[in-house]
Amino acid sequence: AGAARLTKLRDKESDGRTFAQYVDRACHILAEEGLAQDHLVDVREIETPCGTCNGFFTLDYTSLCAVSIVRSGDLVLEALRRLEPGIPVGKILIQRDEEDPEKRAKLFYDKLPPNIQALKVLLVDPMLATAGSALKAIEVLESRGVPAENITFLNMISCPEGIAALRERYPTMHLVTLAIDEKLNENKYIVPGIGDCGDRAYQTL
Protein backbone atom coordinates (compact mmCIF):
# COMPACT_ATOMS: atom_id res chain seq x y z
CA ALA A 1 0.00 0.00 0.00
CA GLY A 2 2.80 2.40 0.86
CA ALA A 3 4.55 1.94 -2.49
CA ALA A 4 1.34 2.73 -4.38
CA ARG A 5 0.88 5.97 -2.43
CA LEU A 6 4.51 6.95 -2.90
CA THR A 7 4.20 6.54 -6.69
CA LYS A 8 1.85 9.54 -6.81
CA LEU A 9 4.25 11.53 -4.63
CA ARG A 10 7.24 10.68 -6.80
CA ASP A 11 5.53 11.75 -10.03
CA LYS A 12 6.63 15.32 -10.81
CA GLU A 13 3.38 15.83 -12.75
CA SER A 14 1.24 15.38 -9.61
CA ASP A 15 -0.45 18.70 -8.88
CA GLY A 16 -0.81 20.27 -5.43
CA ARG A 17 -4.17 18.66 -4.70
CA THR A 18 -2.98 15.19 -5.73
CA PHE A 19 0.22 15.52 -3.73
CA ALA A 20 -1.68 16.66 -0.63
CA GLN A 21 -4.12 13.74 -0.92
CA TYR A 22 -1.45 11.10 -1.31
CA VAL A 23 1.00 12.45 1.23
CA ASP A 24 -1.83 12.30 3.76
CA ARG A 25 -2.60 8.69 2.83
CA ALA A 26 1.08 7.70 2.96
CA CYS A 27 1.49 9.39 6.35
CA HIS A 28 -1.55 7.52 7.66
CA ILE A 29 0.05 4.20 6.68
CA LEU A 30 3.32 5.29 8.28
CA ALA A 31 1.56 6.32 11.49
CA GLU A 32 -0.23 2.97 11.69
CA GLU A 33 3.07 1.12 11.23
CA GLY A 34 4.75 3.27 13.85
CA LEU A 35 2.10 2.68 16.48
CA ALA A 36 2.19 -1.09 15.82
CA GLN A 37 5.89 -1.56 16.63
CA ASP A 38 6.60 -4.29 19.18
CA HIS A 39 8.00 -1.94 21.82
CA LEU A 40 4.86 0.25 21.61
CA VAL A 41 2.24 -2.46 22.13
CA ASP A 42 0.98 -4.65 24.93
CA VAL A 43 0.17 -8.28 24.11
CA ARG A 44 -2.86 -9.67 25.87
CA GLU A 45 -5.06 -12.68 25.27
CA ILE A 46 -8.49 -11.92 23.83
CA GLU A 47 -11.52 -14.05 23.17
CA THR A 48 -12.88 -14.32 19.64
CA PRO A 49 -16.29 -15.77 18.65
CA CYS A 50 -14.48 -19.05 17.97
CA GLY A 51 -11.65 -19.23 20.49
CA THR A 52 -8.77 -17.22 21.94
CA CYS A 53 -5.68 -15.52 20.53
CA ASN A 54 -3.11 -12.92 21.39
CA GLY A 55 -4.26 -9.35 20.82
CA PHE A 56 -1.96 -6.36 20.26
CA PHE A 57 -2.85 -3.10 21.99
CA THR A 58 -1.10 0.23 21.42
CA LEU A 59 0.18 1.74 24.65
CA ASP A 60 -2.11 4.32 26.21
CA TYR A 61 -1.75 7.67 24.47
CA THR A 62 -0.70 9.32 27.74
CA SER A 63 2.52 7.27 27.70
CA LEU A 64 3.39 8.42 24.17
CA CYS A 65 4.56 11.70 22.68
CA ALA A 66 4.61 12.75 19.01
CA VAL A 67 7.43 15.17 18.19
CA SER A 68 7.38 16.91 14.82
CA ILE A 69 10.43 18.27 13.05
CA VAL A 70 8.72 21.40 11.69
CA ARG A 71 7.36 21.91 9.11
CA SER A 72 7.21 18.74 7.01
CA GLY A 73 6.97 16.62 10.13
CA ASP A 74 3.54 18.13 10.75
CA LEU A 75 2.23 16.04 7.84
CA VAL A 76 2.99 12.85 9.79
CA LEU A 77 2.01 14.45 13.10
CA GLU A 78 -1.56 15.07 11.96
CA ALA A 79 -1.91 11.43 10.89
CA LEU A 80 -0.75 10.32 14.36
CA ARG A 81 -3.18 12.70 16.06
CA ARG A 82 -6.09 11.29 14.08
CA LEU A 83 -5.17 7.79 15.24
CA GLU A 84 -4.37 8.80 18.83
CA PRO A 85 -6.37 11.94 19.66
CA GLY A 86 -4.97 13.69 22.72
CA ILE A 87 -1.44 12.36 22.29
CA PRO A 88 1.05 14.84 23.79
CA VAL A 89 2.85 16.83 21.10
CA GLY A 90 6.26 18.45 20.84
CA LYS A 91 7.70 20.67 18.11
CA ILE A 92 11.29 21.15 17.04
CA LEU A 93 12.14 23.70 14.35
CA ILE A 94 15.28 22.68 12.50
CA GLN A 95 16.32 23.79 9.04
CA ARG A 96 19.24 22.76 6.97
CA ASP A 97 21.60 25.57 6.02
CA GLU A 98 21.39 25.81 2.24
CA GLU A 99 24.53 28.00 2.22
CA ASP A 100 26.52 25.18 3.79
CA PRO A 101 27.98 22.70 1.25
CA GLU A 102 27.19 19.88 3.70
CA LYS A 103 23.65 21.22 4.32
CA ARG A 104 24.16 21.00 8.08
CA ALA A 105 21.12 21.43 10.31
CA LYS A 106 20.48 24.45 12.54
CA LEU A 107 18.16 24.48 15.58
CA PHE A 108 15.81 27.46 15.86
CA TYR A 109 13.11 26.48 18.38
CA ASP A 110 11.77 23.64 20.50
CA LYS A 111 8.71 23.16 22.73
CA LEU A 112 8.29 19.80 24.43
CA PRO A 113 6.04 18.33 27.16
CA PRO A 114 7.64 18.81 30.61
CA ASN A 115 7.49 15.05 31.35
CA ILE A 116 8.89 13.93 28.00
CA GLN A 117 11.69 11.97 29.65
CA ALA A 118 9.04 9.51 30.90
CA LEU A 119 7.34 9.04 27.51
CA LYS A 120 7.87 6.89 24.42
CA VAL A 121 8.66 9.41 21.67
CA LEU A 122 7.53 9.15 18.05
CA LEU A 123 9.82 11.56 16.21
CA VAL A 124 8.38 12.39 12.79
CA ASP A 125 9.75 13.82 9.54
CA PRO A 126 8.76 12.54 6.07
CA MET A 127 12.29 12.40 4.65
CA LEU A 128 15.57 10.98 5.97
CA ALA A 129 18.34 12.33 3.73
CA THR A 130 21.63 13.35 5.41
CA ALA A 131 20.07 12.68 8.86
CA GLY A 132 21.24 16.13 9.97
CA SER A 133 17.79 17.25 11.16
CA ALA A 134 17.04 13.93 12.84
CA LEU A 135 20.38 13.88 14.65
CA LYS A 136 19.88 17.45 15.87
CA ALA A 137 16.35 16.61 17.05
CA ILE A 138 17.57 13.55 18.92
CA GLU A 139 20.23 15.70 20.60
CA VAL A 140 17.44 18.00 21.82
CA LEU A 141 15.43 15.02 23.10
CA GLU A 142 18.47 13.56 24.85
CA SER A 143 19.13 16.91 26.53
CA ARG A 144 15.63 16.60 28.06
CA GLY A 145 16.33 13.13 29.42
CA VAL A 146 14.87 10.95 26.65
CA PRO A 147 17.04 7.85 26.08
CA ALA A 148 17.62 6.85 22.45
CA GLU A 149 15.89 3.49 22.97
CA ASN A 150 12.67 5.37 23.78
CA ILE A 151 12.70 7.17 20.41
CA THR A 152 11.04 5.81 17.27
CA PHE A 153 11.78 7.83 14.13
CA LEU A 154 9.04 7.66 11.48
CA ASN A 155 9.70 8.73 7.90
CA MET A 156 8.24 7.96 4.49
CA ILE A 157 11.42 7.84 2.43
CA SER A 158 14.99 7.27 3.55
CA CYS A 159 18.35 6.53 1.96
CA PRO A 160 21.37 4.40 2.95
CA GLU A 161 23.50 7.41 3.91
CA GLY A 162 20.91 8.76 6.33
CA ILE A 163 20.22 5.38 7.90
CA ALA A 164 23.95 4.75 8.38
CA ALA A 165 24.44 8.14 10.05
CA LEU A 166 21.60 7.46 12.49
CA ARG A 167 22.71 3.92 13.26
CA GLU A 168 26.29 5.04 13.91
CA ARG A 169 25.26 7.61 16.52
CA TYR A 170 22.15 5.97 17.93
CA PRO A 171 22.19 2.18 17.43
CA THR A 172 19.39 1.62 19.97
CA MET A 173 16.95 4.06 18.38
CA HIS A 174 14.01 2.57 16.44
CA LEU A 175 13.44 3.44 12.77
CA VAL A 176 10.30 2.96 10.66
CA THR A 177 10.35 3.89 6.97
CA LEU A 178 8.11 3.11 4.00
CA ALA A 179 10.93 3.12 1.41
CA ILE A 180 14.73 3.07 1.21
CA ASP A 181 15.80 4.90 -1.93
CA GLU A 182 19.05 4.61 -3.86
CA LYS A 183 21.26 7.47 -2.68
CA LEU A 184 21.79 11.20 -2.12
CA ASN A 185 22.68 13.45 -5.05
CA GLU A 186 25.29 16.22 -5.03
CA ASN A 187 22.70 18.61 -3.51
CA LYS A 188 21.95 16.17 -0.68
CA TYR A 189 18.49 15.30 -2.02
CA ILE A 190 17.25 11.70 -2.05
CA VAL A 191 17.30 9.97 -5.46
CA PRO A 192 14.80 9.13 -6.87
CA GLY A 193 12.91 10.63 -3.90
CA ILE A 194 10.01 13.05 -4.24
CA GLY A 195 11.80 16.42 -4.23
CA ASP A 196 11.15 18.82 -1.37
CA CYS A 197 8.21 17.26 0.48
CA GLY A 198 7.29 20.38 2.45
CA ASP A 199 7.36 22.70 -0.54
CA ARG A 200 5.25 20.33 -2.64
CA ALA A 201 2.76 19.62 0.15
CA TYR A 202 2.30 23.25 1.12
CA GLN A 203 2.74 24.58 -2.43
CA THR A 204 5.59 26.93 -1.59
CA LEU A 205 7.83 26.03 -4.52
PDB file of C-alpha atoms in Angstrom:
ATOM      1  CA  ALA A   1       0.000   0.000   0.000  1.00  0.00           C
ATOM      2  CA  GLY A   2       2.796   2.401   0.860  1.00  0.00           C
ATOM      3  CA  ALA A   3       4.552   1.935  -2.487  1.00  0.00           C
ATOM      4  CA  ALA A   4       1.343   2.734  -4.381  1.00  0.00           C
ATOM      5  CA  ARG A   5       0.876   5.968  -2.432  1.00  0.00           C
ATOM      6  CA  LEU A   6       4.512   6.948  -2.903  1.00  0.00           C
ATOM      7  CA  THR A   7       4.196   6.545  -6.690  1.00  0.00           C
ATOM      8  CA  LYS A   8       1.852   9.541  -6.806  1.00  0.00           C
ATOM      9  CA  LEU A   9       4.250  11.535  -4.633  1.00  0.00           C
ATOM     10  CA  ARG A  10       7.244  10.677  -6.801  1.00  0.00           C
ATOM     11  CA  ASP A  11       5.525  11.751 -10.028  1.00  0.00           C
ATOM     12  CA  LYS A  12       6.630  15.317 -10.809  1.00  0.00           C
ATOM     13  CA  GLU A  13       3.377  15.828 -12.746  1.00  0.00           C
ATOM     14  CA  SER A  14       1.239  15.384  -9.609  1.00  0.00           C
ATOM     15  CA  ASP A  15      -0.454  18.702  -8.876  1.00  0.00           C
ATOM     16  CA  GLY A  16      -0.808  20.265  -5.429  1.00  0.00           C
ATOM     17  CA  ARG A  17      -4.167  18.657  -4.703  1.00  0.00           C
ATOM     18  CA  THR A  18      -2.978  15.194  -5.728  1.00  0.00           C
ATOM     19  CA  PHE A  19       0.219  15.521  -3.725  1.00  0.00           C
ATOM     20  CA  ALA A  20      -1.680  16.663  -0.633  1.00  0.00           C
ATOM     21  CA  GLN A  21      -4.120  13.737  -0.919  1.00  0.00           C
ATOM     22  CA  TYR A  22      -1.450  11.101  -1.311  1.00  0.00           C
ATOM     23  CA  VAL A  23       0.999  12.450   1.234  1.00  0.00           C
ATOM     24  CA  ASP A  24      -1.832  12.295   3.760  1.00  0.00           C
ATOM     25  CA  ARG A  25      -2.596   8.688   2.835  1.00  0.00           C
ATOM     26  CA  ALA A  26       1.082   7.697   2.963  1.00  0.00           C
ATOM     27  CA  CYS A  27       1.493   9.390   6.349  1.00  0.00           C
ATOM     28  CA  HIS A  28      -1.545   7.517   7.660  1.00  0.00           C
ATOM     29  CA  ILE A  29       0.046   4.198   6.677  1.00  0.00           C
ATOM     30  CA  LEU A  30       3.317   5.292   8.278  1.00  0.00           C
ATOM     31  CA  ALA A  31       1.564   6.320  11.486  1.00  0.00           C
ATOM     32  CA  GLU A  32      -0.231   2.966  11.691  1.00  0.00           C
ATOM     33  CA  GLU A  33       3.068   1.125  11.227  1.00  0.00           C
ATOM     34  CA  GLY A  34       4.753   3.266  13.849  1.00  0.00           C
ATOM     35  CA  LEU A  35       2.100   2.675  16.481  1.00  0.00           C
ATOM     36  CA  ALA A  36       2.189  -1.089  15.820  1.00  0.00           C
ATOM     37  CA  GLN A  37       5.894  -1.559  16.627  1.00  0.00           C
ATOM     38  CA  ASP A  38       6.603  -4.291  19.178  1.00  0.00           C
ATOM     39  CA  HIS A  39       7.999  -1.939  21.820  1.00  0.00           C
ATOM     40  CA  LEU A  40       4.856   0.251  21.611  1.00  0.00           C
ATOM     41  CA  VAL A  41       2.241  -2.458  22.126  1.00  0.00           C
ATOM     42  CA  ASP A  42       0.981  -4.655  24.934  1.00  0.00           C
ATOM     43  CA  VAL A  43       0.170  -8.276  24.108  1.00  0.00           C
ATOM     44  CA  ARG A  44      -2.862  -9.667  25.867  1.00  0.00           C
ATOM     45  CA  GLU A  45      -5.057 -12.677  25.274  1.00  0.00           C
ATOM     46  CA  ILE A  46      -8.490 -11.923  23.830  1.00  0.00           C
ATOM     47  CA  GLU A  47     -11.519 -14.052  23.167  1.00  0.00           C
ATOM     48  CA  THR A  48     -12.877 -14.318  19.638  1.00  0.00           C
ATOM     49  CA  PRO A  49     -16.291 -15.765  18.652  1.00  0.00           C
ATOM     50  CA  CYS A  50     -14.476 -19.051  17.965  1.00  0.00           C
ATOM     51  CA  GLY A  51     -11.653 -19.233  20.491  1.00  0.00           C
ATOM     52  CA  THR A  52      -8.771 -17.217  21.940  1.00  0.00           C
ATOM     53  CA  CYS A  53      -5.677 -15.522  20.534  1.00  0.00           C
ATOM     54  CA  ASN A  54      -3.114 -12.923  21.387  1.00  0.00           C
ATOM     55  CA  GLY A  55      -4.258  -9.348  20.816  1.00  0.00           C
ATOM     56  CA  PHE A  56      -1.964  -6.361  20.259  1.00  0.00           C
ATOM     57  CA  PHE A  57      -2.851  -3.099  21.985  1.00  0.00           C
ATOM     58  CA  THR A  58      -1.103   0.231  21.417  1.00  0.00           C
ATOM     59  CA  LEU A  59       0.180   1.742  24.646  1.00  0.00           C
ATOM     60  CA  ASP A  60      -2.113   4.319  26.214  1.00  0.00           C
ATOM     61  CA  TYR A  61      -1.750   7.667  24.473  1.00  0.00           C
ATOM     62  CA  THR A  62      -0.703   9.316  27.739  1.00  0.00           C
ATOM     63  CA  SER A  63       2.524   7.271  27.697  1.00  0.00           C
ATOM     64  CA  LEU A  64       3.390   8.415  24.173  1.00  0.00           C
ATOM     65  CA  CYS A  65       4.558  11.700  22.676  1.00  0.00           C
ATOM     66  CA  ALA A  66       4.611  12.748  19.015  1.00  0.00           C
ATOM     67  CA  VAL A  67       7.433  15.167  18.194  1.00  0.00           C
ATOM     68  CA  SER A  68       7.379  16.908  14.822  1.00  0.00           C
ATOM     69  CA  ILE A  69      10.427  18.275  13.049  1.00  0.00           C
ATOM     70  CA  VAL A  70       8.719  21.396  11.692  1.00  0.00           C
ATOM     71  CA  ARG A  71       7.356  21.912   9.115  1.00  0.00           C
ATOM     72  CA  SER A  72       7.208  18.742   7.010  1.00  0.00           C
ATOM     73  CA  GLY A  73       6.969  16.624  10.129  1.00  0.00           C
ATOM     74  CA  ASP A  74       3.539  18.128  10.752  1.00  0.00           C
ATOM     75  CA  LEU A  75       2.235  16.038   7.837  1.00  0.00           C
ATOM     76  CA  VAL A  76       2.993  12.855   9.788  1.00  0.00           C
ATOM     77  CA  LEU A  77       2.013  14.446  13.098  1.00  0.00           C
ATOM     78  CA  GLU A  78      -1.560  15.066  11.962  1.00  0.00           C
ATOM     79  CA  ALA A  79      -1.909  11.425  10.894  1.00  0.00           C
ATOM     80  CA  LEU A  80      -0.748  10.315  14.359  1.00  0.00           C
ATOM     81  CA  ARG A  81      -3.176  12.697  16.059  1.00  0.00           C
ATOM     82  CA  ARG A  82      -6.086  11.286  14.082  1.00  0.00           C
ATOM     83  CA  LEU A  83      -5.168   7.791  15.243  1.00  0.00           C
ATOM     84  CA  GLU A  84      -4.373   8.795  18.831  1.00  0.00           C
ATOM     85  CA  PRO A  85      -6.371  11.940  19.664  1.00  0.00           C
ATOM     86  CA  GLY A  86      -4.974  13.687  22.718  1.00  0.00           C
ATOM     87  CA  ILE A  87      -1.441  12.356  22.289  1.00  0.00           C
ATOM     88  CA  PRO A  88       1.053  14.840  23.792  1.00  0.00           C
ATOM     89  CA  VAL A  89       2.847  16.831  21.095  1.00  0.00           C
ATOM     90  CA  GLY A  90       6.262  18.446  20.837  1.00  0.00           C
ATOM     91  CA  LYS A  91       7.700  20.674  18.110  1.00  0.00           C
ATOM     92  CA  ILE A  92      11.292  21.152  17.039  1.00  0.00           C
ATOM     93  CA  LEU A  93      12.140  23.698  14.346  1.00  0.00           C
ATOM     94  CA  ILE A  94      15.277  22.679  12.497  1.00  0.00           C
ATOM     95  CA  GLN A  95      16.318  23.790   9.041  1.00  0.00           C
ATOM     96  CA  ARG A  96      19.241  22.758   6.970  1.00  0.00           C
ATOM     97  CA  ASP A  97      21.604  25.567   6.015  1.00  0.00           C
ATOM     98  CA  GLU A  98      21.387  25.811   2.235  1.00  0.00           C
ATOM     99  CA  GLU A  99      24.527  27.998   2.220  1.00  0.00           C
ATOM    100  CA  ASP A 100      26.522  25.181   3.785  1.00  0.00           C
ATOM    101  CA  PRO A 101      27.980  22.702   1.246  1.00  0.00           C
ATOM    102  CA  GLU A 102      27.193  19.883   3.705  1.00  0.00           C
ATOM    103  CA  LYS A 103      23.649  21.224   4.321  1.00  0.00           C
ATOM    104  CA  ARG A 104      24.158  20.998   8.078  1.00  0.00           C
ATOM    105  CA  ALA A 105      21.118  21.427  10.306  1.00  0.00           C
ATOM    106  CA  LYS A 106      20.476  24.448  12.540  1.00  0.00           C
ATOM    107  CA  LEU A 107      18.165  24.482  15.581  1.00  0.00           C
ATOM    108  CA  PHE A 108      15.814  27.463  15.855  1.00  0.00           C
ATOM    109  CA  TYR A 109      13.115  26.478  18.376  1.00  0.00           C
ATOM    110  CA  ASP A 110      11.768  23.640  20.497  1.00  0.00           C
ATOM    111  CA  LYS A 111       8.715  23.160  22.725  1.00  0.00           C
ATOM    112  CA  LEU A 112       8.287  19.800  24.433  1.00  0.00           C
ATOM    113  CA  PRO A 113       6.042  18.332  27.161  1.00  0.00           C
ATOM    114  CA  PRO A 114       7.641  18.808  30.607  1.00  0.00           C
ATOM    115  CA  ASN A 115       7.486  15.052  31.352  1.00  0.00           C
ATOM    116  CA  ILE A 116       8.885  13.934  28.003  1.00  0.00           C
ATOM    117  CA  GLN A 117      11.688  11.970  29.650  1.00  0.00           C
ATOM    118  CA  ALA A 118       9.040   9.515  30.897  1.00  0.00           C
ATOM    119  CA  LEU A 119       7.337   9.042  27.508  1.00  0.00           C
ATOM    120  CA  LYS A 120       7.870   6.893  24.420  1.00  0.00           C
ATOM    121  CA  VAL A 121       8.656   9.413  21.672  1.00  0.00           C
ATOM    122  CA  LEU A 122       7.529   9.151  18.054  1.00  0.00           C
ATOM    123  CA  LEU A 123       9.820  11.565  16.206  1.00  0.00           C
ATOM    124  CA  VAL A 124       8.382  12.388  12.791  1.00  0.00           C
ATOM    125  CA  ASP A 125       9.748  13.821   9.540  1.00  0.00           C
ATOM    126  CA  PRO A 126       8.757  12.541   6.070  1.00  0.00           C
ATOM    127  CA  MET A 127      12.293  12.401   4.654  1.00  0.00           C
ATOM    128  CA  LEU A 128      15.574  10.982   5.970  1.00  0.00           C
ATOM    129  CA  ALA A 129      18.340  12.330   3.734  1.00  0.00           C
ATOM    130  CA  THR A 130      21.629  13.347   5.414  1.00  0.00           C
ATOM    131  CA  ALA A 131      20.069  12.679   8.858  1.00  0.00           C
ATOM    132  CA  GLY A 132      21.238  16.128   9.971  1.00  0.00           C
ATOM    133  CA  SER A 133      17.794  17.248  11.160  1.00  0.00           C
ATOM    134  CA  ALA A 134      17.039  13.930  12.838  1.00  0.00           C
ATOM    135  CA  LEU A 135      20.385  13.880  14.653  1.00  0.00           C
ATOM    136  CA  LYS A 136      19.884  17.446  15.865  1.00  0.00           C
ATOM    137  CA  ALA A 137      16.354  16.615  17.047  1.00  0.00           C
ATOM    138  CA  ILE A 138      17.574  13.547  18.919  1.00  0.00           C
ATOM    139  CA  GLU A 139      20.227  15.703  20.601  1.00  0.00           C
ATOM    140  CA  VAL A 140      17.442  17.995  21.823  1.00  0.00           C
ATOM    141  CA  LEU A 141      15.430  15.023  23.102  1.00  0.00           C
ATOM    142  CA  GLU A 142      18.474  13.556  24.851  1.00  0.00           C
ATOM    143  CA  SER A 143      19.128  16.909  26.534  1.00  0.00           C
ATOM    144  CA  ARG A 144      15.632  16.605  28.061  1.00  0.00           C
ATOM    145  CA  GLY A 145      16.330  13.134  29.423  1.00  0.00           C
ATOM    146  CA  VAL A 146      14.871  10.951  26.650  1.00  0.00           C
ATOM    147  CA  PRO A 147      17.042   7.849  26.083  1.00  0.00           C
ATOM    148  CA  ALA A 148      17.618   6.845  22.448  1.00  0.00           C
ATOM    149  CA  GLU A 149      15.894   3.492  22.966  1.00  0.00           C
ATOM    150  CA  ASN A 150      12.668   5.375  23.783  1.00  0.00           C
ATOM    151  CA  ILE A 151      12.703   7.168  20.409  1.00  0.00           C
ATOM    152  CA  THR A 152      11.043   5.810  17.269  1.00  0.00           C
ATOM    153  CA  PHE A 153      11.778   7.831  14.126  1.00  0.00           C
ATOM    154  CA  LEU A 154       9.040   7.656  11.485  1.00  0.00           C
ATOM    155  CA  ASN A 155       9.698   8.726   7.897  1.00  0.00           C
ATOM    156  CA  MET A 156       8.236   7.957   4.488  1.00  0.00           C
ATOM    157  CA  ILE A 157      11.420   7.845   2.429  1.00  0.00           C
ATOM    158  CA  SER A 158      14.992   7.266   3.555  1.00  0.00           C
ATOM    159  CA  CYS A 159      18.353   6.530   1.956  1.00  0.00           C
ATOM    160  CA  PRO A 160      21.367   4.399   2.951  1.00  0.00           C
ATOM    161  CA  GLU A 161      23.499   7.414   3.907  1.00  0.00           C
ATOM    162  CA  GLY A 162      20.907   8.760   6.330  1.00  0.00           C
ATOM    163  CA  ILE A 163      20.220   5.379   7.900  1.00  0.00           C
ATOM    164  CA  ALA A 164      23.949   4.746   8.381  1.00  0.00           C
ATOM    165  CA  ALA A 165      24.441   8.140  10.048  1.00  0.00           C
ATOM    166  CA  LEU A 166      21.599   7.463  12.492  1.00  0.00           C
ATOM    167  CA  ARG A 167      22.713   3.924  13.264  1.00  0.00           C
ATOM    168  CA  GLU A 168      26.290   5.039  13.907  1.00  0.00           C
ATOM    169  CA  ARG A 169      25.256   7.614  16.521  1.00  0.00           C
ATOM    170  CA  TYR A 170      22.145   5.968  17.935  1.00  0.00           C
ATOM    171  CA  PRO A 171      22.186   2.181  17.433  1.00  0.00           C
ATOM    172  CA  THR A 172      19.386   1.615  19.970  1.00  0.00           C
ATOM    173  CA  MET A 173      16.945   4.065  18.381  1.00  0.00           C
ATOM    174  CA  HIS A 174      14.015   2.572  16.443  1.00  0.00           C
ATOM    175  CA  LEU A 175      13.442   3.439  12.773  1.00  0.00           C
ATOM    176  CA  VAL A 176      10.300   2.959  10.656  1.00  0.00           C
ATOM    177  CA  THR A 177      10.355   3.887   6.967  1.00  0.00           C
ATOM    178  CA  LEU A 178       8.114   3.109   3.996  1.00  0.00           C
ATOM    179  CA  ALA A 179      10.930   3.121   1.409  1.00  0.00           C
ATOM    180  CA  ILE A 180      14.730   3.074   1.210  1.00  0.00           C
ATOM    181  CA  ASP A 181      15.800   4.899  -1.932  1.00  0.00           C
ATOM    182  CA  GLU A 182      19.055   4.612  -3.860  1.00  0.00           C
ATOM    183  CA  LYS A 183      21.259   7.473  -2.679  1.00  0.00           C
ATOM    184  CA  LEU A 184      21.790  11.198  -2.125  1.00  0.00           C
ATOM    185  CA  ASN A 185      22.683  13.447  -5.054  1.00  0.00           C
ATOM    186  CA  GLU A 186      25.293  16.223  -5.029  1.00  0.00           C
ATOM    187  CA  ASN A 187      22.703  18.609  -3.514  1.00  0.00           C
ATOM    188  CA  LYS A 188      21.948  16.174  -0.675  1.00  0.00           C
ATOM    189  CA  TYR A 189      18.489  15.300  -2.016  1.00  0.00           C
ATOM    190  CA  ILE A 190      17.253  11.705  -2.049  1.00  0.00           C
ATOM    191  CA  VAL A 191      17.296   9.970  -5.456  1.00  0.00           C
ATOM    192  CA  PRO A 192      14.799   9.135  -6.873  1.00  0.00           C
ATOM    193  CA  GLY A 193      12.912  10.628  -3.902  1.00  0.00           C
ATOM    194  CA  ILE A 194      10.012  13.054  -4.238  1.00  0.00           C
ATOM    195  CA  GLY A 195      11.803  16.419  -4.232  1.00  0.00           C
ATOM    196  CA  ASP A 196      11.146  18.820  -1.367  1.00  0.00           C
ATOM    197  CA  CYS A 197       8.214  17.264   0.481  1.00  0.00           C
ATOM    198  CA  GLY A 198       7.286  20.383   2.455  1.00  0.00           C
ATOM    199  CA  ASP A 199       7.355  22.700  -0.545  1.00  0.00           C
ATOM    200  CA  ARG A 200       5.254  20.334  -2.640  1.00  0.00           C
ATOM    201  CA  ALA A 201       2.763  19.618   0.150  1.00  0.00           C
ATOM    202  CA  TYR A 202       2.299  23.252   1.122  1.00  0.00           C
ATOM    203  CA  GLN A 203       2.738  24.584  -2.433  1.00  0.00           C
ATOM    204  CA  THR A 204       5.587  26.934  -1.587  1.00  0.00           C
ATOM    205  CA  LEU A 205       7.829  26.028  -4.515  1.00  0.00           C
TER     206      LEU A 205
END
